[in-house]
mmCIF file of C-alpha atoms and ligand atoms in Angstrom:
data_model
loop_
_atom_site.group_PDB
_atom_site.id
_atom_site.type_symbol
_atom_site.label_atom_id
_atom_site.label_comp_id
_atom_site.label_asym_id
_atom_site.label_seq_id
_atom_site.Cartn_x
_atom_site.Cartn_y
_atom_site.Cartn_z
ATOM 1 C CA UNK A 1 0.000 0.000 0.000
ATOM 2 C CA UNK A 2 1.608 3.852 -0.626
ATOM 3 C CA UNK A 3 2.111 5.988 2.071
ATOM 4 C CA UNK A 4 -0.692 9.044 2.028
ATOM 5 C CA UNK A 5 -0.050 12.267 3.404
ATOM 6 C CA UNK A 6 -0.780 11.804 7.164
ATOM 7 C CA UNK A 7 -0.294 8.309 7.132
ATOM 8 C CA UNK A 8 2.068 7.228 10.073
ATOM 9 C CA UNK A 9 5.521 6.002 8.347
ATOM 10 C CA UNK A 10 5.760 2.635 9.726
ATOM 11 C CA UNK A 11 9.276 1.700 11.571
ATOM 12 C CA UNK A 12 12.128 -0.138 10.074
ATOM 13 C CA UNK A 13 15.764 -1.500 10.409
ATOM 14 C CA UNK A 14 18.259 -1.922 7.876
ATOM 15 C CA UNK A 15 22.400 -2.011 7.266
ATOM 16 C CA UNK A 16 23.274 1.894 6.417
ATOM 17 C CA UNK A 17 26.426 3.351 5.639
ATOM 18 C CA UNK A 18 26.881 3.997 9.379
ATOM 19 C CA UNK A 19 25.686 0.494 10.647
ATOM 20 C CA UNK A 20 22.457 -1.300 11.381
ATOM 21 C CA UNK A 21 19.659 1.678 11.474
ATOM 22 C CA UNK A 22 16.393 1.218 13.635
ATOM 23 C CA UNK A 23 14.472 4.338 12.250
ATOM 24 C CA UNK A 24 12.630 5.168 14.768
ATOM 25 C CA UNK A 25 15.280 4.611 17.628
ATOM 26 C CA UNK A 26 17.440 6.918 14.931
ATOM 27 C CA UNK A 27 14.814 9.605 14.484
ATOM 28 C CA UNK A 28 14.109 9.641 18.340
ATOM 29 C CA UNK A 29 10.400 11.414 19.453
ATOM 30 C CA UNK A 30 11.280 14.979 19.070
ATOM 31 C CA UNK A 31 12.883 15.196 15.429
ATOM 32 C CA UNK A 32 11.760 15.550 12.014
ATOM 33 C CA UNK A 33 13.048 13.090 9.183
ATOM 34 C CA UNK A 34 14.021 13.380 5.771
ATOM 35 C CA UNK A 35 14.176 10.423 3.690
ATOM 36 C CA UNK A 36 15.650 10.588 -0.225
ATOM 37 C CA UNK A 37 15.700 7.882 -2.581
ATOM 38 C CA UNK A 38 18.391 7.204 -4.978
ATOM 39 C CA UNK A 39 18.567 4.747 -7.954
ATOM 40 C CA UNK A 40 21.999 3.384 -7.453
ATOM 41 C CA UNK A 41 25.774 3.852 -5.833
ATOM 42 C CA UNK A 42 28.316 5.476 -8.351
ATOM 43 C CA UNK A 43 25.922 7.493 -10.473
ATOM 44 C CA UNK A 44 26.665 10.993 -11.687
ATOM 45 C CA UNK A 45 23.086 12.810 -10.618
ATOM 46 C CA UNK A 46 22.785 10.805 -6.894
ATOM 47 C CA UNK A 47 26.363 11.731 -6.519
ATOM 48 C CA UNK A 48 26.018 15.522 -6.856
ATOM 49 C CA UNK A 49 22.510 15.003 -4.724
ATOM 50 C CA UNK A 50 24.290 13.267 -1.435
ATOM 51 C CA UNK A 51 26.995 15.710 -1.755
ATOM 52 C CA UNK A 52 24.811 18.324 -1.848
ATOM 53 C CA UNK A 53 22.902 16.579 0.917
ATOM 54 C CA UNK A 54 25.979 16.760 3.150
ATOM 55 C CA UNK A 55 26.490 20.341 2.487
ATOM 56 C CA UNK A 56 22.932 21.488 3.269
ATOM 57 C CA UNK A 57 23.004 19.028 6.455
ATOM 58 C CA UNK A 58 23.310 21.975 9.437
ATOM 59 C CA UNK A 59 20.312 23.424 7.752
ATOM 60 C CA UNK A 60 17.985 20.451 8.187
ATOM 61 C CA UNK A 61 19.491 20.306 11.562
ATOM 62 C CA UNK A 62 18.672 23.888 12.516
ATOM 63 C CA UNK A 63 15.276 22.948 11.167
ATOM 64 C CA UNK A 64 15.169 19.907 13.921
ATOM 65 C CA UNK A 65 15.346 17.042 11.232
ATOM 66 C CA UNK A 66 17.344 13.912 10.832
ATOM 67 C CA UNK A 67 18.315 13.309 7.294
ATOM 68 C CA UNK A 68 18.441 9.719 6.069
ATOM 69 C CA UNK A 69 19.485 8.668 1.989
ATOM 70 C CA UNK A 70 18.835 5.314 0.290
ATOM 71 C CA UNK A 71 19.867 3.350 -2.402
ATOM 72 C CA UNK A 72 19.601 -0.176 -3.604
ATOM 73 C CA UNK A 73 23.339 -1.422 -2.737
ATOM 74 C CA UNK A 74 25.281 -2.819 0.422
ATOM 75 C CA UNK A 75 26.454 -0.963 2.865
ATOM 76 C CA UNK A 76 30.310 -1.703 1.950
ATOM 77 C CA UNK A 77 29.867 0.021 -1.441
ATOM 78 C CA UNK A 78 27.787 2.985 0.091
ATOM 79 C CA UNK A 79 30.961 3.100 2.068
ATOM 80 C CA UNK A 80 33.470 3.235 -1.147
ATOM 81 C CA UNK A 81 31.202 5.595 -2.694
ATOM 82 C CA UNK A 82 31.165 8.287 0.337
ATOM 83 C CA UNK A 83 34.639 8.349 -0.690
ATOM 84 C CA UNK A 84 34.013 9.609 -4.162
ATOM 85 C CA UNK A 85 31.372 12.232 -2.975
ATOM 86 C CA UNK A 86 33.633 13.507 -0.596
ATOM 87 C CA UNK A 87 36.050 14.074 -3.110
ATOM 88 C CA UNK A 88 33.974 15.141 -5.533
ATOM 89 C CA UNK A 89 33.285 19.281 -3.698
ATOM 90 C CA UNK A 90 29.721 18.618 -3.740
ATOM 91 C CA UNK A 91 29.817 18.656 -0.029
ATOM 92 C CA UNK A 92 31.149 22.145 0.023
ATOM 93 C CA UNK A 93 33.943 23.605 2.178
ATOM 94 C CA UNK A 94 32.297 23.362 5.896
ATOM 95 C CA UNK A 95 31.254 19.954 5.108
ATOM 96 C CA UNK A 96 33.977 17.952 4.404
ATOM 97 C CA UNK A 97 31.751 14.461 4.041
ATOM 98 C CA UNK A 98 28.807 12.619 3.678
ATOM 99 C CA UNK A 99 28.177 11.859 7.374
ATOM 100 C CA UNK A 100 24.352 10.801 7.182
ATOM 101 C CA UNK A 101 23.238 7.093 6.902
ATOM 102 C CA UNK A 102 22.698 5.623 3.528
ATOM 103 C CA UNK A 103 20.305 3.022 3.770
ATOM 104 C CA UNK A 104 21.524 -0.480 2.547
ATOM 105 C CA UNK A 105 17.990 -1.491 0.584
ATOM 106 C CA UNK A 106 19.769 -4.019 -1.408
ATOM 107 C CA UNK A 107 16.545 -5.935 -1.546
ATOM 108 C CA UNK A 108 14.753 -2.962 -2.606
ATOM 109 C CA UNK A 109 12.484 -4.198 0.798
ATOM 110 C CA UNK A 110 12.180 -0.377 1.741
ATOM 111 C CA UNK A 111 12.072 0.683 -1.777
ATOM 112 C CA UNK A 112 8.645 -1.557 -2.209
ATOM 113 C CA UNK A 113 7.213 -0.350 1.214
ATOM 114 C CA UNK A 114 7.447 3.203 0.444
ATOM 115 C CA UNK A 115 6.415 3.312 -2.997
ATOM 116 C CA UNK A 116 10.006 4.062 -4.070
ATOM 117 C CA UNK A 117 10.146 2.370 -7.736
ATOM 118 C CA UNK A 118 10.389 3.674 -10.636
ATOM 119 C CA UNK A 119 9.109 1.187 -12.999
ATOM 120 C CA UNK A 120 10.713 3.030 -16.274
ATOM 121 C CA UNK A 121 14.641 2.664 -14.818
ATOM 122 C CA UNK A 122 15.948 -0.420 -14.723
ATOM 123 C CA UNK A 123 19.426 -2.041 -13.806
ATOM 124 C CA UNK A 124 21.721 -3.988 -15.684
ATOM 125 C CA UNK A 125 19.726 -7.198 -14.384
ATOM 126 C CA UNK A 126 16.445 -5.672 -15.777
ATOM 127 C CA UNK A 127 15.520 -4.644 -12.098
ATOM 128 C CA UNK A 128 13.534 -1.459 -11.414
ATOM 129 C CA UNK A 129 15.553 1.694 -10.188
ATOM 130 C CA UNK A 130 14.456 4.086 -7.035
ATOM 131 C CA UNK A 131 13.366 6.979 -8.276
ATOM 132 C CA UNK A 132 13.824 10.169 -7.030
ATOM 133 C CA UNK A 133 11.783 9.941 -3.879
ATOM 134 C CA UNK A 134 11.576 12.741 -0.916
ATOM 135 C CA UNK A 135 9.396 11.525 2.402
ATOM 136 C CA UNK A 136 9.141 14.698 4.989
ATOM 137 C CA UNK A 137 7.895 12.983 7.858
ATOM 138 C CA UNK A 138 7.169 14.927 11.384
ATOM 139 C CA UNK A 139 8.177 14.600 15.129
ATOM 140 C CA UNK A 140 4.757 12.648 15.470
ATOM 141 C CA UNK A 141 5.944 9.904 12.477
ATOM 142 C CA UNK A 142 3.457 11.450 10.266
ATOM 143 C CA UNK A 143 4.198 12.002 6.600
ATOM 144 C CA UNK A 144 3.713 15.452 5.821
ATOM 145 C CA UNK A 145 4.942 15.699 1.888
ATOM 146 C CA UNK A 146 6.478 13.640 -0.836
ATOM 147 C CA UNK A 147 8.601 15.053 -3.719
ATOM 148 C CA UNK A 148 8.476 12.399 -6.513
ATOM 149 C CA UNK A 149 11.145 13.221 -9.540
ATOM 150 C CA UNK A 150 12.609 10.790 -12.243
ATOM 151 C CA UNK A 151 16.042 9.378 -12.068
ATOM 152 C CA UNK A 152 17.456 11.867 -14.822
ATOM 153 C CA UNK A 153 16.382 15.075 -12.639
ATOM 154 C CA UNK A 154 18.112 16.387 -9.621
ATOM 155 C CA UNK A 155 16.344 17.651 -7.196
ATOM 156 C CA UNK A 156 16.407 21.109 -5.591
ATOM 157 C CA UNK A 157 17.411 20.839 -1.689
ATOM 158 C CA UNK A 158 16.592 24.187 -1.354
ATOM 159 C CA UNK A 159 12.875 23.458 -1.976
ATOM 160 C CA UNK A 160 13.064 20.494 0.610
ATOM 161 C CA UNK A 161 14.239 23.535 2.798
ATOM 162 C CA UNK A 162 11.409 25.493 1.680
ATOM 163 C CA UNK A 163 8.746 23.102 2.189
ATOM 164 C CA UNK A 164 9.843 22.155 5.772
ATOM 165 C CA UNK A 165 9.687 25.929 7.170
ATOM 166 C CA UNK A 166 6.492 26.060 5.252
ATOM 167 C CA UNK A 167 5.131 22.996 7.406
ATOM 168 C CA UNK A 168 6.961 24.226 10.680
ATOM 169 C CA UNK A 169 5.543 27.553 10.452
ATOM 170 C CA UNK A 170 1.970 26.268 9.646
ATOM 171 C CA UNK A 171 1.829 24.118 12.272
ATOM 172 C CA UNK A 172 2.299 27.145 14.381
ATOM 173 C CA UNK A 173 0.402 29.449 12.987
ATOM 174 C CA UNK A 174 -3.237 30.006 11.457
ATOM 175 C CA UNK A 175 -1.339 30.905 7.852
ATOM 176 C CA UNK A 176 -0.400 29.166 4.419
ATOM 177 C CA UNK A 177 2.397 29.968 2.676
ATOM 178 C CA UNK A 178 1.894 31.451 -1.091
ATOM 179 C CA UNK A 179 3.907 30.461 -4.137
ATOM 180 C CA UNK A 180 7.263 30.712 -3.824
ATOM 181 C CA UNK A 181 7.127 31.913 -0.877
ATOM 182 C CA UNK A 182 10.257 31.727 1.382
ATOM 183 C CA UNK A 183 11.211 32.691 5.303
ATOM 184 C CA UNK A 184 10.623 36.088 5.599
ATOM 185 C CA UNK A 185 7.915 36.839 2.824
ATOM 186 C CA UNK A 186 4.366 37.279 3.780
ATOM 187 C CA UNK A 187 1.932 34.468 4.061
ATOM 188 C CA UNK A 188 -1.559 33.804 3.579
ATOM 189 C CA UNK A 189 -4.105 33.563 6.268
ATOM 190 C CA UNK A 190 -5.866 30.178 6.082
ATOM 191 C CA UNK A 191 -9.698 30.807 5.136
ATOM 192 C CA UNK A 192 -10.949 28.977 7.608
ATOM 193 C CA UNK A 193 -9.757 32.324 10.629
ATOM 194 C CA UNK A 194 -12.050 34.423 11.102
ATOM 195 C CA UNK A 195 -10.068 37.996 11.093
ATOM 196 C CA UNK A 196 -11.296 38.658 14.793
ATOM 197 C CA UNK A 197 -8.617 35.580 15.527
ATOM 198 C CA UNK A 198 -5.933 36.544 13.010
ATOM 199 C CA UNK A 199 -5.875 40.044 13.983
ATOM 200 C CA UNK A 200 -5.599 38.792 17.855
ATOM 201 C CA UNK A 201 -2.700 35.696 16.417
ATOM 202 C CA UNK A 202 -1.057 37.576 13.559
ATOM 203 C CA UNK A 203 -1.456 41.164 14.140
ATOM 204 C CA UNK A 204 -2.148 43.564 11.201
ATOM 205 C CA UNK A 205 -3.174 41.787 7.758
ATOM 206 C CA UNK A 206 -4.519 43.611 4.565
ATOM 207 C CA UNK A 207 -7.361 41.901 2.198
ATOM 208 C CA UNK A 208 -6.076 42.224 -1.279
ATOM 209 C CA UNK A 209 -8.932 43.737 -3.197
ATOM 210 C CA UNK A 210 -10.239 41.401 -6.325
ATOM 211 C CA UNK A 211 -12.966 41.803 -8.697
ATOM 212 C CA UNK A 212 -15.456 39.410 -7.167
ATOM 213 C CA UNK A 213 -15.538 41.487 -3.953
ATOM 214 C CA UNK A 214 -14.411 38.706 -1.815
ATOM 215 C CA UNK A 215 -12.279 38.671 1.032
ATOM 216 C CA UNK A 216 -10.170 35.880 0.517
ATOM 217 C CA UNK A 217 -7.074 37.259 0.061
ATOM 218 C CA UNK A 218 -5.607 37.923 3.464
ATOM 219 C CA UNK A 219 -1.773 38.446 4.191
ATOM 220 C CA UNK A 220 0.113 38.607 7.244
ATOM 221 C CA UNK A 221 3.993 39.159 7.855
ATOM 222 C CA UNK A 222 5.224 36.307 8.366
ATOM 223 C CA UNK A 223 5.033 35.728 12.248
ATOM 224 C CA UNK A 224 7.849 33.282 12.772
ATOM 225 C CA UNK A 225 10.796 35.676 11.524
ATOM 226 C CA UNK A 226 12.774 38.022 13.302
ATOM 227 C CA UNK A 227 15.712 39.275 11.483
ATOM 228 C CA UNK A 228 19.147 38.559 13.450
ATOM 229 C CA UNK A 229 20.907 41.322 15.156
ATOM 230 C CA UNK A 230 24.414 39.755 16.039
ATOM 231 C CA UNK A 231 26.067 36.664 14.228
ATOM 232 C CA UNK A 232 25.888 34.064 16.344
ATOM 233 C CA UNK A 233 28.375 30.679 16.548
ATOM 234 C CA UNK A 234 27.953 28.765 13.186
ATOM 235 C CA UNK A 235 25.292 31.099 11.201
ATOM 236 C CA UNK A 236 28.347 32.244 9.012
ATOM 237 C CA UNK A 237 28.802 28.593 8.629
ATOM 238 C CA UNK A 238 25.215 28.020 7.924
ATOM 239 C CA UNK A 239 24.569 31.244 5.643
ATOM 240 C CA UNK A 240 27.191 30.375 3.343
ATOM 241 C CA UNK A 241 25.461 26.816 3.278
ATOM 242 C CA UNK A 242 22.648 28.953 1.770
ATOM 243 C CA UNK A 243 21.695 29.246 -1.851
ATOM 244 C CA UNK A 244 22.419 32.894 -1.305
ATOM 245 C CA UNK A 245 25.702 32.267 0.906
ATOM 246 C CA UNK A 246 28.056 32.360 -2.090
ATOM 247 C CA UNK A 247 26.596 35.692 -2.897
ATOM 248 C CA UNK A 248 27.647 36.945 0.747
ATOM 249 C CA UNK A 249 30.994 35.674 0.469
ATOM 250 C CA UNK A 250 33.003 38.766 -1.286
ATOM 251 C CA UNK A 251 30.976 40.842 1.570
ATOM 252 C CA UNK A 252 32.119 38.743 4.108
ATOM 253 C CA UNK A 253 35.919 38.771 2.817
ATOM 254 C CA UNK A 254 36.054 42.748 2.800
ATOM 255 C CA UNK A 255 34.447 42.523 6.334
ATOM 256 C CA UNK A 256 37.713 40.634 7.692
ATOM 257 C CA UNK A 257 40.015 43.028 5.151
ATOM 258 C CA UNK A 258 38.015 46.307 6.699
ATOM 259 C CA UNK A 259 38.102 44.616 10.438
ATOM 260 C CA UNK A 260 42.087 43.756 9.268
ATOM 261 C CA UNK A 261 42.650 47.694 8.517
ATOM 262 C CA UNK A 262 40.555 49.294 10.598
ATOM 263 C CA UNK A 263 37.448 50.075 8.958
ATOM 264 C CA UNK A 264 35.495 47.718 10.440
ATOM 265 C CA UNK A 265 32.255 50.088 11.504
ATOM 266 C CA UNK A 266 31.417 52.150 8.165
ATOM 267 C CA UNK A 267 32.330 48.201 6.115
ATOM 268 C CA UNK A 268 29.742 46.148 9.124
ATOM 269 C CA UNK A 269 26.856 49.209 7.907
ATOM 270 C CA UNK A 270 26.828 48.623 4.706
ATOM 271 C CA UNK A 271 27.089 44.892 4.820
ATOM 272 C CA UNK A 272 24.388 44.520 7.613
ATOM 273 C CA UNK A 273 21.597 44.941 5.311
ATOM 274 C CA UNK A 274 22.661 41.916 3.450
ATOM 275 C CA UNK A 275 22.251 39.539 6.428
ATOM 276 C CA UNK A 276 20.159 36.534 5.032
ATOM 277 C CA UNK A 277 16.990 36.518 7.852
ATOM 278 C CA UNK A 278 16.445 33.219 9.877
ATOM 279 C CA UNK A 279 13.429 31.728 11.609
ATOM 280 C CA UNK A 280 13.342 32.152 15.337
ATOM 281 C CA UNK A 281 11.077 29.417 17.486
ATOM 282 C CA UNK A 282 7.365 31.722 17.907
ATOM 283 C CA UNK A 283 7.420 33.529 20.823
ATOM 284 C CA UNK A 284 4.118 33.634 21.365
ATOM 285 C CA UNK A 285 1.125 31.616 19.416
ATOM 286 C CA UNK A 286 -2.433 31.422 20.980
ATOM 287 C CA UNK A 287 -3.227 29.234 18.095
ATOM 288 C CA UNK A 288 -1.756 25.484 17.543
ATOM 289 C CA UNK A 289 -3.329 23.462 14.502
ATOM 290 C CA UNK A 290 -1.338 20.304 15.286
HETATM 291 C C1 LIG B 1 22.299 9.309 -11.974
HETATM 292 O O1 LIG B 1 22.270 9.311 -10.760
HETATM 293 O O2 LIG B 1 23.084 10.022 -12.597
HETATM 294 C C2 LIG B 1 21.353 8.455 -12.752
HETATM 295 C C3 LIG B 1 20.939 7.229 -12.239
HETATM 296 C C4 LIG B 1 20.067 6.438 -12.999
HETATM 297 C C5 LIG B 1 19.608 6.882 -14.233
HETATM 298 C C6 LIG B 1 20.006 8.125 -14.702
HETATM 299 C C7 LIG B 1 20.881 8.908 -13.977
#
């Protein structure tokens, strides 16, 4: 049977790069879990993805998630192939390697129970691939969203990113998040608040006006941001893990030449506005959907 959204992912053990996994002893009760498919060990697109995966890893864990690849090979050749990921910069500078458990599904058991195959890939032996699977699963075990791609398309971790604040902050708050939309952005109230309750959750919204008259179109800031005032330990680290890091990094560099010489107040100014926002945990929310 396939997993629906807010079906409870069921438990299970298998070899992993890192040893025998139990997944929910791994997970624990408090953390999120991201699981990601792969078709097979030593392939060009799954290689740039784990890499990638490693690089991106102190996100998911600022986002309280576990993060958990498979593919359908042993655990000794998961092993060689960390190796060539490692070596292959796709884990960026911070992250030197690929230090999340690959699951062993050599039998393709897992890849069966979850849904995983992709009937149109197959292996030398004629067996079916994994495709490009994504399970978001919550601190309560329940699946939350899937991400389903073909094996001859990356896919964007960035959105994984995305979609997890999206859930995180929805959980918390009466709001939905519009397209595109990313931390920081304003968000839709859900239709089902009356605006007495937003007004008293959110604070000030604005109805966008449309031709039928309706008031439908509520938006809020969005009420789980607060933009940082000092860098803390390891958000340089993290906000060059960003897609936007790399853009940072020439402000960053003539922030430690300006400190170097002197300048350091007039050069912190003008790069302060650049600061990429994070989430903080709500303050305050008289409102809990889950
Ligand atoms: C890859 O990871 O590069 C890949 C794997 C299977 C089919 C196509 C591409």
């Amino acid at each position: 049977m396939p997993l629906n959204l807010g079906d409870t992912v069921p438990d299970f053990s298998c070899d992993s790069s890192v040893g025998q996994i139990h997944y929910y002893d791994y997970v624990g009760d408090e953390h999120w879990s991201i699981l990601c498919s792969h078709p097979s060990d030593f392939t060009p697109v799954c290689s740039t993805e784990l890499g990638t995966l490693a690089k991106l890893l102190p996100q998911f864990e600022r986002r309280n998630c576990k993060v958990l690849a498979l593919s359908c090979d042993n655990a000794e050749s998961h092993r060689k192939w960390i190796k060539d990921i490692d070596a292959s910069g796709y884990c960026g500078k911070t992250t030197s390697t690929v230090s999340y458990p690959i699951l062993a599904d050599e039998e393709r058991a897992l890849a069966v129970k979850f849904g995983m195959l992709d009937p149109e890939e197959k292996d030398e032996k004629g067996q079916p691939l994994t495709c490009r699977a994504v399970f978001i699963v919550d601190d309560h075990k329940k699946l939350r969203a899937t991400i389903l791609y073909p094996a001859t398309t990356g896919r964007n971790f960035y959105e994984i990113l995305r979609v997890v604040d999206s859930l995180q902050l929805t959980d918390e708050y009466p709001v939905a998040t519009p397209a595109n939309w990313e931390r920081g952005e304003k968000v839709c109230v859900t239709p089902s608040t009356p605006d007495e309750v937003a007004q008293v959750v959110l604070g000030d919204f604005s109805v966008v006006k449309v031709p039928s008259g309706k008031k439908y179109l509520r938006l809020s800031k969005d009420p789980g941001y607060k933009t940082p005032k000092v860098l803390k330990r390891g958000m340089v680290e993290t906000i060059l893990g960003t897609e936007y890091g790399a853009k940072l990094l020439p402000t960053l560099g003539r922030l430690v030449v300006a400190f170097a010489l002197g300048g350091f107040s007039s050069s912190f100014a003008s790069s302060k506005k650049k600061e990429k926002p994070v989430h903080t945990t709500p303050q305050t929310s008289g409102w809990k959907k889950r």
